[in-house]
Amino acid sequence: MSEPNSAARLAEPPAREPEAPVSGRRADLLAVAAAAVLVAAATAVGLYYNRPHSGVIIFVSAPPLFADWLPHVGPGSVFAVLVAVSVVLHGPTLAARLPWRGALAVGYLASLAWIFSLAMVDGWTRGFAGHLTIPQEYLHEVPGITDIPRMLREFSSRILDFQPHSWTTHVSGHPPGATLVFVWLDRLGLHGGAWAATAVVLVGSLVAVAVPATVALLGRPETGREVLPFAVLTPGAVWIGVSADGLFAGVTATGLALLALSAKGFADGRRYAVPAGLAAGLLLGFGIFLSYGLVLLGLLALAVAVLGRQWRAAALAIAAALAVVGAFAWAGFWWLDGYHLVVERYYQGVALVRPYSYFVWADLAAVTVALGPAVVAAVRRGLGSPRRALLTDPVLLLGLAALAAILFADVSGLSKAETERIWLPFGAWLLPMTALLPRPGRRWWLAAQAATALAVNHLLLTGW
């Protein structure tokens, strides 16, 4: 993806009102302190619920995160620290000086190293190759899927629990696209948990490229460079390497980046505009067949369309996305039928006893950990930005669309716990707001992001 030039027709946002440095830094630290209090409160209340005879069952051992308390080090510990130190010390400089495509390539490789090293803190089997092979995961069902058309036709009939051929937890809880990814890998000869985890990490690492590239394509190239190191060292990398939600985040983030590329292509009269728009629609359309909740990414797609100001790109993407929906319907799976059945299946399990009154705010605490302190401070600055810049500044509009998606998902009650991984595709789009942090202190914020991820990965054994 090329760097936007000064001839781009996308309007530059108006200058932001200056903020007193001291009061701004103090407000940032207060926002982080408030987030820490939220996490501490969720931990304290969750641990109280975990006591015998509390009368409440949350099925979360290390609230608010779905994990077990297990301080440990592993093969990836030293490498993870080295990657973190390298990105903190050299990431901002390289992002600013390298040619844009080179910066994105280095960012992708750094993200890959960061995610893999964090996974390897738990060891090869427990941290990487074995995560997707447990009985609740997708790979458990792959050997039994010998006829893909039949699987799609019968998929909905096997969603509900307590029947002889019910799908396992993660397969039943998602549309068939998620399972198909791992079936296709198996058909290509890439059998087993190691190959599945490799695919997840390779695709999940695209988030570090797609998010800053989208910001750059929407008229803010320098901002894209500023965001890149934060996209690499996101604490969410802890879960990208161990759950299929990392793959979901990579697929949909790439789709949104291609939508921005298509808009720029139409603005500049480039030939890639049409194929980029169609590819964007195919990826985003397939995204809602990876996870039902990803339909909320329509808010992000709308934000990209508004910022790109090229409705031909949006029209192409919509047409391609509808073609994906039509293909699944023709094959025998209707998305709305699956959604209604999965809600019923959801309340056949632990969601029936997990209290909404706790998770409606504890879920926000969990996703705060995955976002990290830098994003918390950046969101504080974003919410205080002038409203007149909203429709022209990708940092603000993408961030607010991501916040809206998270809040919609939260109040729905369909994500009780595990939001540190489930909301990765939404949280990634709060990363552009880190460009609002004052430049002199950004390395300290980067260090705080890395420290958060390292602390979580070394103190807890994360689930899934």
Coordinates of C-alpha atoms in Angstrom, one line a residue:
M1 CA 0.0 0.0 0.0
S2 CA 1.5 3.3 -1.0
E3 CA 1.7 6.4 1.2
P4 CA -0.9 9.1 0.4
N5 CA 0.5 12.2 -1.2
S6 CA -0.3 15.8 -0.9
A7 CA -2.6 15.6 -4.0
A8 CA -5.0 13.3 -2.2
R9 CA -8.5 14.7 -2.2
L10 CA -9.1 13.7 1.3
A11 CA -9.4 16.8 3.5
E12 CA -6.8 17.3 6.2
P13 CA -8.4 17.7 9.7
P14 CA -8.3 21.1 11.3
A15 CA -5.7 21.7 13.9
R16 CA -6.5 20.6 17.4
E17 CA -6.8 23.0 20.2
P18 CA -3.6 23.1 22.2
E19 CA -3.7 21.4 25.6
A20 CA -1.6 22.5 28.6
P21 CA 1.1 19.8 28.8
V22 CA 1.1 19.4 32.5
S23 CA -2.7 19.2 32.9
G24 CA -2.8 16.9 29.9
R25 CA -0.3 14.5 31.4
R26 CA -2.0 14.6 34.7
A27 CA -5.4 13.8 33.1
D28 CA -3.8 10.9 31.2
L29 CA -2.5 9.4 34.4
L30 CA -5.8 9.9 36.1
A31 CA -7.6 8.1 33.3
V32 CA -5.1 5.2 33.6
A33 CA -5.6 5.2 37.4
A34 CA -9.4 5.0 36.9
A35 CA -8.9 2.1 34.5
A36 CA -6.7 0.4 37.1
V37 CA -9.4 0.9 39.7
L38 CA -12.0 -0.6 37.4
V39 CA -9.8 -3.7 36.8
A40 CA -9.0 -4.0 40.6
A41 CA -12.8 -3.8 41.4
A42 CA -13.6 -6.4 38.8
T43 CA -10.9 -8.6 40.3
A44 CA -12.0 -8.1 43.9
V45 CA -15.7 -8.7 43.1
G46 CA -14.9 -11.7 40.9
L47 CA -12.7 -13.3 43.6
Y48 CA -15.5 -12.8 46.1
Y49 CA -17.9 -14.6 43.8
N50 CA -15.4 -17.4 43.5
R51 CA -15.5 -18.1 47.2
P52 CA -17.5 -21.2 48.3
H53 CA -21.1 -20.5 49.1
S54 CA -21.1 -17.0 47.5
G55 CA -24.3 -17.9 45.7
V56 CA -22.9 -16.6 42.4
I57 CA -21.0 -18.6 39.7
I58 CA -18.9 -16.8 37.1
F59 CA -16.6 -19.6 35.8
V60 CA -13.6 -17.2 35.7
S61 CA -10.6 -18.2 37.8
A62 CA -8.6 -15.0 37.5
P63 CA -11.3 -12.3 37.1
P64 CA -11.8 -10.2 35.0
L65 CA -9.6 -12.3 32.6
F66 CA -10.4 -15.8 31.5
A67 CA -7.2 -17.3 32.9
D68 CA -5.6 -19.1 35.8
W69 CA -3.1 -17.5 38.2
L70 CA 0.2 -19.2 37.4
P71 CA 3.4 -17.1 37.7
H72 CA 5.9 -18.6 35.3
V73 CA 8.6 -18.0 32.8
G74 CA 9.2 -20.0 29.6
P75 CA 11.2 -20.3 26.3
G76 CA 9.8 -17.1 25.0
S77 CA 10.4 -14.9 28.0
V78 CA 13.8 -13.5 27.1
F79 CA 12.9 -13.1 23.4
A80 CA 9.7 -11.3 24.3
V81 CA 11.6 -8.8 26.5
L82 CA 14.2 -8.3 23.7
V83 CA 11.4 -7.6 21.2
A84 CA 9.7 -5.2 23.5
V85 CA 12.9 -3.3 24.3
S86 CA 13.8 -3.1 20.6
V87 CA 10.5 -1.7 19.6
V88 CA 10.4 0.8 22.4
L89 CA 13.9 2.1 21.7
H90 CA 13.9 1.9 17.9
G91 CA 10.3 1.5 16.7
P92 CA 9.3 5.2 16.6
T93 CA 12.5 6.1 14.7
L94 CA 12.2 3.4 12.2
A95 CA 8.5 4.0 11.6
A96 CA 9.4 7.7 10.9
R97 CA 12.4 7.2 8.7
L98 CA 11.9 4.1 6.6
P99 CA 10.0 4.2 3.3
W100 CA 6.3 3.5 4.1
R101 CA 6.2 0.1 2.6
G102 CA 9.4 -0.9 4.4
A103 CA 8.1 0.4 7.6
L104 CA 4.9 -1.7 7.2
A105 CA 7.0 -4.8 6.4
V106 CA 9.2 -4.3 9.5
G107 CA 6.1 -3.6 11.6
Y108 CA 4.6 -6.9 10.4
L109 CA 7.7 -8.9 11.3
A110 CA 8.0 -7.2 14.6
S111 CA 4.4 -8.0 15.4
L112 CA 4.9 -11.6 14.4
A113 CA 7.9 -11.8 16.7
W114 CA 6.1 -10.2 19.6
I115 CA 3.0 -12.4 19.3
F116 CA 5.0 -15.6 18.9
S117 CA 7.4 -14.8 21.7
L118 CA 4.5 -14.1 24.1
A119 CA 2.8 -17.4 23.1
M120 CA 6.1 -19.2 23.7
V121 CA 6.3 -17.9 27.3
D122 CA 3.9 -20.8 28.0
G123 CA 5.9 -23.3 26.0
W124 CA 5.5 -24.9 22.6
T125 CA 2.6 -27.3 23.4
R126 CA 0.7 -25.3 26.1
G127 CA 1.3 -21.9 24.6
F128 CA 1.2 -22.6 20.9
A129 CA 0.6 -25.9 19.2
G130 CA -2.0 -27.3 21.8
H131 CA -4.3 -24.3 22.2
L132 CA -6.6 -25.1 19.3
T133 CA -6.7 -28.8 19.9
I134 CA -8.6 -29.0 23.1
P135 CA -12.1 -30.6 23.0
Q136 CA -13.9 -27.2 23.0
E137 CA -12.0 -25.9 19.9
Y138 CA -12.5 -26.1 16.1
L139 CA -9.9 -28.7 15.4
H140 CA -11.8 -31.2 17.5
E141 CA -14.5 -31.3 14.8
V142 CA -12.2 -31.1 11.7
P143 CA -11.6 -34.9 11.3
G144 CA -15.4 -35.6 11.3
I145 CA -16.0 -33.0 8.5
T146 CA -15.6 -35.1 5.3
D147 CA -18.3 -33.4 3.2
I148 CA -18.2 -29.6 3.3
P149 CA -21.5 -29.0 1.5
R150 CA -23.3 -31.4 3.9
M151 CA -21.6 -29.7 6.8
L152 CA -23.0 -26.3 5.7
R153 CA -26.5 -27.7 5.1
E154 CA -26.6 -29.3 8.5
F155 CA -24.7 -26.7 10.4
S156 CA -27.7 -25.0 12.0
S157 CA -29.3 -28.2 13.1
R158 CA -26.3 -29.1 15.2
I159 CA -25.9 -25.7 17.1
L160 CA -28.1 -26.5 20.1
D161 CA -26.6 -28.5 22.9
F162 CA -27.8 -31.7 24.6
Q163 CA -28.3 -33.7 21.3
P164 CA -26.1 -36.6 20.0
H165 CA -24.4 -34.6 17.3
S166 CA -24.1 -31.1 18.8
W167 CA -21.1 -29.1 17.7
T168 CA -18.4 -28.5 20.3
T169 CA -18.4 -25.1 22.1
H170 CA -16.5 -22.9 19.7
V171 CA -17.9 -24.4 16.6
S172 CA -21.5 -24.0 17.7
G173 CA -20.8 -20.5 19.0
H174 CA -19.7 -19.2 15.6
P175 CA -20.9 -19.3 12.0
P176 CA -19.4 -22.0 9.8
G177 CA -16.8 -19.7 8.3
A178 CA -14.6 -20.1 11.4
T179 CA -14.6 -23.9 11.2
L180 CA -14.2 -23.8 7.4
V181 CA -10.8 -22.0 7.8
F182 CA -9.4 -24.9 9.7
V183 CA -11.0 -27.5 7.5
W184 CA -9.4 -25.8 4.5
L185 CA -6.0 -25.9 6.2
D186 CA -6.5 -29.6 6.9
R187 CA -7.5 -30.2 3.2
L188 CA -4.3 -28.4 2.2
G189 CA -2.3 -30.9 4.2
L190 CA -1.6 -28.5 7.1
H191 CA -2.8 -30.8 9.8
G192 CA -2.9 -30.3 13.5
G193 CA -2.6 -27.6 16.1
A194 CA 0.8 -26.2 15.1
W195 CA -0.3 -25.3 11.6
A196 CA -3.6 -23.9 12.8
A197 CA -1.8 -21.8 15.4
T198 CA 0.7 -20.6 12.7
A199 CA -2.2 -19.5 10.5
V200 CA -3.7 -17.6 13.4
V201 CA -0.5 -15.8 14.2
L202 CA 0.4 -15.0 10.6
V203 CA -3.1 -13.5 9.9
G204 CA -3.4 -11.9 13.3
S205 CA -0.2 -10.0 12.8
L206 CA -1.8 -8.2 9.9
V207 CA -3.5 -6.0 12.4
A208 CA -0.2 -4.2 13.0
V209 CA -0.1 -3.4 9.3
A210 CA -3.8 -2.9 8.4
V211 CA -4.6 -0.4 11.2
P212 CA -1.8 2.2 10.5
A213 CA -2.2 1.6 6.8
T214 CA -5.9 2.5 7.0
V215 CA -5.1 5.7 8.8
A216 CA -2.5 6.6 6.2
L217 CA -4.7 5.9 3.3
L218 CA -7.4 8.1 4.8
G219 CA -5.2 11.1 4.5
R220 CA -3.0 10.9 7.6
P221 CA 0.4 9.3 6.6
E222 CA 2.4 10.7 9.5
T223 CA -0.2 9.6 11.9
G224 CA 0.0 6.1 10.5
R225 CA 3.7 6.1 11.2
E226 CA 3.1 7.2 14.8
V227 CA 0.5 4.5 15.3
L228 CA 2.7 1.6 13.9
P229 CA 4.8 0.9 17.0
F230 CA 1.7 0.9 19.2
A231 CA 0.0 -1.5 16.8
V232 CA 3.0 -3.8 17.2
L233 CA 3.3 -3.8 21.0
T234 CA -0.4 -4.0 21.8
P235 CA -1.2 -6.1 24.9
G236 CA -3.9 -7.8 22.8
A237 CA -1.0 -9.8 21.2
V238 CA -1.3 -12.0 24.3
W239 CA -4.6 -13.4 22.9
I240 CA -3.9 -13.0 19.2
G241 CA -1.4 -15.8 19.5
V242 CA -3.6 -18.2 21.3
S243 CA -7.2 -17.8 20.0
A244 CA -8.9 -17.8 16.6
D245 CA -10.2 -14.3 17.5
G246 CA -6.7 -13.1 16.5
L247 CA -7.3 -14.5 13.0
F248 CA -10.8 -12.8 12.9
A249 CA -9.1 -9.5 13.8
G250 CA -6.5 -9.8 11.1
V251 CA -9.1 -10.7 8.4
T252 CA -11.5 -7.9 9.2
A253 CA -8.7 -5.3 9.7
T254 CA -7.3 -6.2 6.3
G255 CA -10.8 -5.8 4.8
L256 CA -11.2 -2.3 6.2
A257 CA -7.7 -1.4 5.0
L258 CA -8.7 -2.5 1.5
L259 CA -11.8 -0.5 1.7
A260 CA -9.7 2.6 2.5
L261 CA -7.3 1.6 -0.4
S262 CA -10.3 1.4 -2.8
A263 CA -11.5 4.8 -1.8
K264 CA -8.1 6.3 -2.3
G265 CA -7.8 4.5 -5.7
F266 CA -11.1 6.1 -6.9
A267 CA -10.0 9.5 -5.6
D268 CA -6.7 9.2 -7.5
G269 CA -8.1 7.4 -10.6
R270 CA -6.1 4.2 -10.0
R271 CA -6.8 0.8 -11.5
Y272 CA -6.6 -1.0 -8.2
A273 CA -9.7 0.8 -6.9
V274 CA -12.2 -1.8 -8.2
P275 CA -10.4 -5.0 -7.2
A276 CA -9.5 -3.5 -3.8
G277 CA -13.2 -2.6 -3.2
L278 CA -14.3 -6.1 -4.2
A279 CA -11.7 -7.7 -2.0
A280 CA -12.7 -5.5 0.9
G281 CA -16.3 -6.7 0.6
L282 CA -15.3 -10.3 0.3
L283 CA -13.2 -10.2 3.5
L284 CA -15.7 -8.2 5.5
G285 CA -18.5 -10.3 4.3
F286 CA -16.6 -13.5 5.2
G287 CA -15.9 -11.8 8.6
I288 CA -19.5 -12.0 9.7
F289 CA -19.3 -15.8 9.0
L290 CA -16.3 -16.0 11.4
S291 CA -18.1 -14.5 14.4
Y292 CA -21.7 -13.3 14.7
G293 CA -20.6 -10.2 16.7
L294 CA -18.4 -9.0 13.9
V295 CA -21.5 -7.6 12.2
L296 CA -20.8 -4.6 14.5
L297 CA -17.8 -3.9 12.3
G298 CA -20.3 -2.4 10.0
L299 CA -19.8 0.8 12.1
L300 CA -16.1 0.8 11.3
A301 CA -16.8 0.2 7.6
L302 CA -19.2 3.1 7.6
A303 CA -16.6 5.3 9.3
V304 CA -14.0 4.3 6.6
A305 CA -16.6 5.1 3.8
V306 CA -17.4 8.5 5.3
L307 CA -13.7 9.4 5.7
G308 CA -12.9 8.1 2.2
R309 CA -15.7 10.0 0.6
Q310 CA -15.8 7.6 -2.4
W311 CA -19.2 5.8 -2.3
R312 CA -18.3 3.7 -5.3
A313 CA -15.8 1.9 -3.1
A314 CA -18.5 1.3 -0.5
A315 CA -21.0 0.1 -3.1
L316 CA -18.5 -2.4 -4.5
A317 CA -17.7 -3.7 -1.0
I318 CA -21.4 -4.0 -0.2
A319 CA -22.0 -6.0 -3.4
A320 CA -19.2 -8.3 -2.7
A321 CA -20.2 -8.8 1.0
L322 CA -23.8 -9.6 -0.1
A323 CA -22.3 -12.2 -2.6
V324 CA -20.6 -13.9 0.3
V325 CA -23.9 -14.0 2.3
G326 CA -25.7 -15.3 -0.8
A327 CA -23.1 -18.0 -1.3
F328 CA -23.5 -19.3 2.2
A329 CA -27.3 -19.2 1.9
W330 CA -27.1 -21.1 -1.4
A331 CA -24.9 -23.7 0.4
G332 CA -27.6 -24.1 3.1
F333 CA -26.6 -21.8 5.9
W334 CA -28.7 -18.7 6.6
W335 CA -26.9 -16.3 9.0
L336 CA -30.0 -15.1 10.9
D337 CA -31.1 -18.7 11.6
G338 CA -27.7 -19.4 13.0
Y339 CA -27.7 -16.3 15.1
H340 CA -31.0 -17.0 16.7
L341 CA -29.9 -20.6 17.5
V342 CA -26.6 -19.5 18.9
V343 CA -28.3 -17.2 21.3
E344 CA -30.4 -20.1 22.5
R345 CA -27.2 -22.3 22.8
Y346 CA -25.5 -19.5 24.6
Y347 CA -28.0 -19.6 27.4
Q348 CA -27.8 -23.4 27.5
G349 CA -24.3 -23.0 29.0
V350 CA -22.5 -20.9 31.6
A351 CA -24.0 -17.7 30.3
L352 CA -27.3 -18.7 32.0
V353 CA -25.6 -18.4 35.5
R354 CA -23.0 -15.7 34.8
P355 CA -24.5 -12.5 36.2
Y356 CA -25.1 -9.7 33.7
S357 CA -24.9 -7.2 36.6
Y358 CA -21.2 -8.1 37.1
F359 CA -20.0 -8.8 33.5
V360 CA -21.6 -5.6 32.0
W361 CA -18.8 -3.7 33.7
A362 CA -16.2 -6.5 34.3
D363 CA -16.1 -7.1 30.5
L364 CA -15.0 -3.5 30.1
A365 CA -12.3 -4.1 32.7
A366 CA -11.1 -7.2 30.7
V367 CA -10.9 -5.4 27.4
T368 CA -9.1 -2.5 29.1
V369 CA -6.3 -4.9 30.0
A370 CA -6.0 -6.0 26.4
L371 CA -6.0 -2.4 25.2
G372 CA -3.3 -1.2 27.6
P373 CA -2.7 2.0 29.5
A374 CA -1.6 4.0 26.4
V375 CA -4.9 3.4 24.7
V376 CA -6.8 4.4 27.8
A377 CA -4.9 7.7 28.0
A378 CA -5.3 8.2 24.2
V379 CA -9.1 7.6 24.4
R380 CA -9.3 10.2 27.1
R381 CA -7.6 12.6 24.8
G382 CA -9.8 11.6 21.9
L383 CA -13.0 12.1 23.8
G384 CA -11.8 15.6 24.6
S385 CA -11.0 16.6 21.1
P386 CA -12.9 19.2 19.2
R387 CA -16.1 17.8 17.7
R388 CA -15.7 19.7 14.5
A389 CA -12.9 17.4 13.5
L390 CA -15.0 14.2 13.9
L391 CA -16.0 13.6 10.3
T392 CA -12.5 14.5 8.8
D393 CA -10.1 12.9 11.3
P394 CA -9.7 9.1 11.0
V395 CA -8.2 9.0 14.4
L396 CA -11.3 10.3 16.0
L397 CA -14.0 8.7 13.8
L398 CA -12.4 5.2 13.8
G399 CA -11.9 5.3 17.5
L400 CA -15.4 6.4 18.3
A401 CA -16.8 3.8 15.9
A402 CA -14.8 1.1 17.8
L403 CA -16.0 2.4 21.1
A404 CA -19.6 2.2 19.9
A405 CA -19.1 -1.4 18.7
I406 CA -17.7 -2.3 22.1
L407 CA -20.5 -0.7 24.0
F408 CA -23.1 -2.3 21.8
A409 CA -21.5 -5.7 22.3
D410 CA -21.3 -5.0 26.1
V411 CA -24.9 -4.1 26.7
S412 CA -26.1 -7.0 24.6
G413 CA -25.1 -9.4 27.3
L414 CA -23.9 -11.8 24.6
S415 CA -20.3 -11.6 25.8
K416 CA -20.0 -12.5 29.4
A417 CA -16.3 -12.8 30.1
E418 CA -13.5 -13.5 27.7
T419 CA -13.8 -10.1 26.0
E420 CA -10.1 -9.6 26.2
R421 CA -10.0 -11.9 23.1
I422 CA -13.6 -11.7 21.7
W423 CA -13.4 -7.9 21.3
L424 CA -9.9 -7.9 19.6
P425 CA -11.4 -7.0 16.2
F426 CA -13.0 -3.9 17.8
G427 CA -10.2 -2.9 20.1
A428 CA -7.6 -2.8 17.3
W429 CA -9.3 0.3 16.0
L430 CA -8.7 2.3 19.2
L431 CA -5.0 2.1 18.5
P432 CA -5.0 5.1 16.1
M433 CA -5.9 7.3 19.1
T434 CA -2.4 6.7 20.4
A435 CA -1.3 9.3 17.9
L436 CA -2.9 11.9 20.2
L437 CA -0.4 11.2 23.0
P438 CA 2.3 13.9 23.3
R439 CA 5.4 13.0 21.3
P440 CA 8.0 13.4 24.1
G441 CA 6.4 10.7 26.2
R442 CA 5.4 8.1 23.7
R443 CA 8.3 5.7 24.4
W444 CA 7.2 5.6 28.0
W445 CA 3.7 4.7 26.9
L446 CA 5.1 2.1 24.5
A447 CA 7.0 0.6 27.5
A448 CA 3.8 0.6 29.5
Q449 CA 2.1 -1.4 26.7
A450 CA 4.8 -3.9 26.6
A451 CA 5.0 -4.2 30.4
T452 CA 1.3 -4.9 30.5
A453 CA 1.5 -7.7 28.0
L454 CA 4.6 -9.2 29.7
A455 CA 3.0 -9.1 33.2
V456 CA -0.2 -10.7 32.0
N457 CA 1.6 -13.5 30.1
H458 CA 4.0 -14.3 33.0
L459 CA 1.6 -14.1 35.9
L460 CA -1.4 -15.8 34.2
L461 CA -2.0 -18.8 32.0
T462 CA -4.5 -17.4 29.5
G463 CA -7.4 -19.5 28.3
W464 CA -8.3 -20.8 24.8

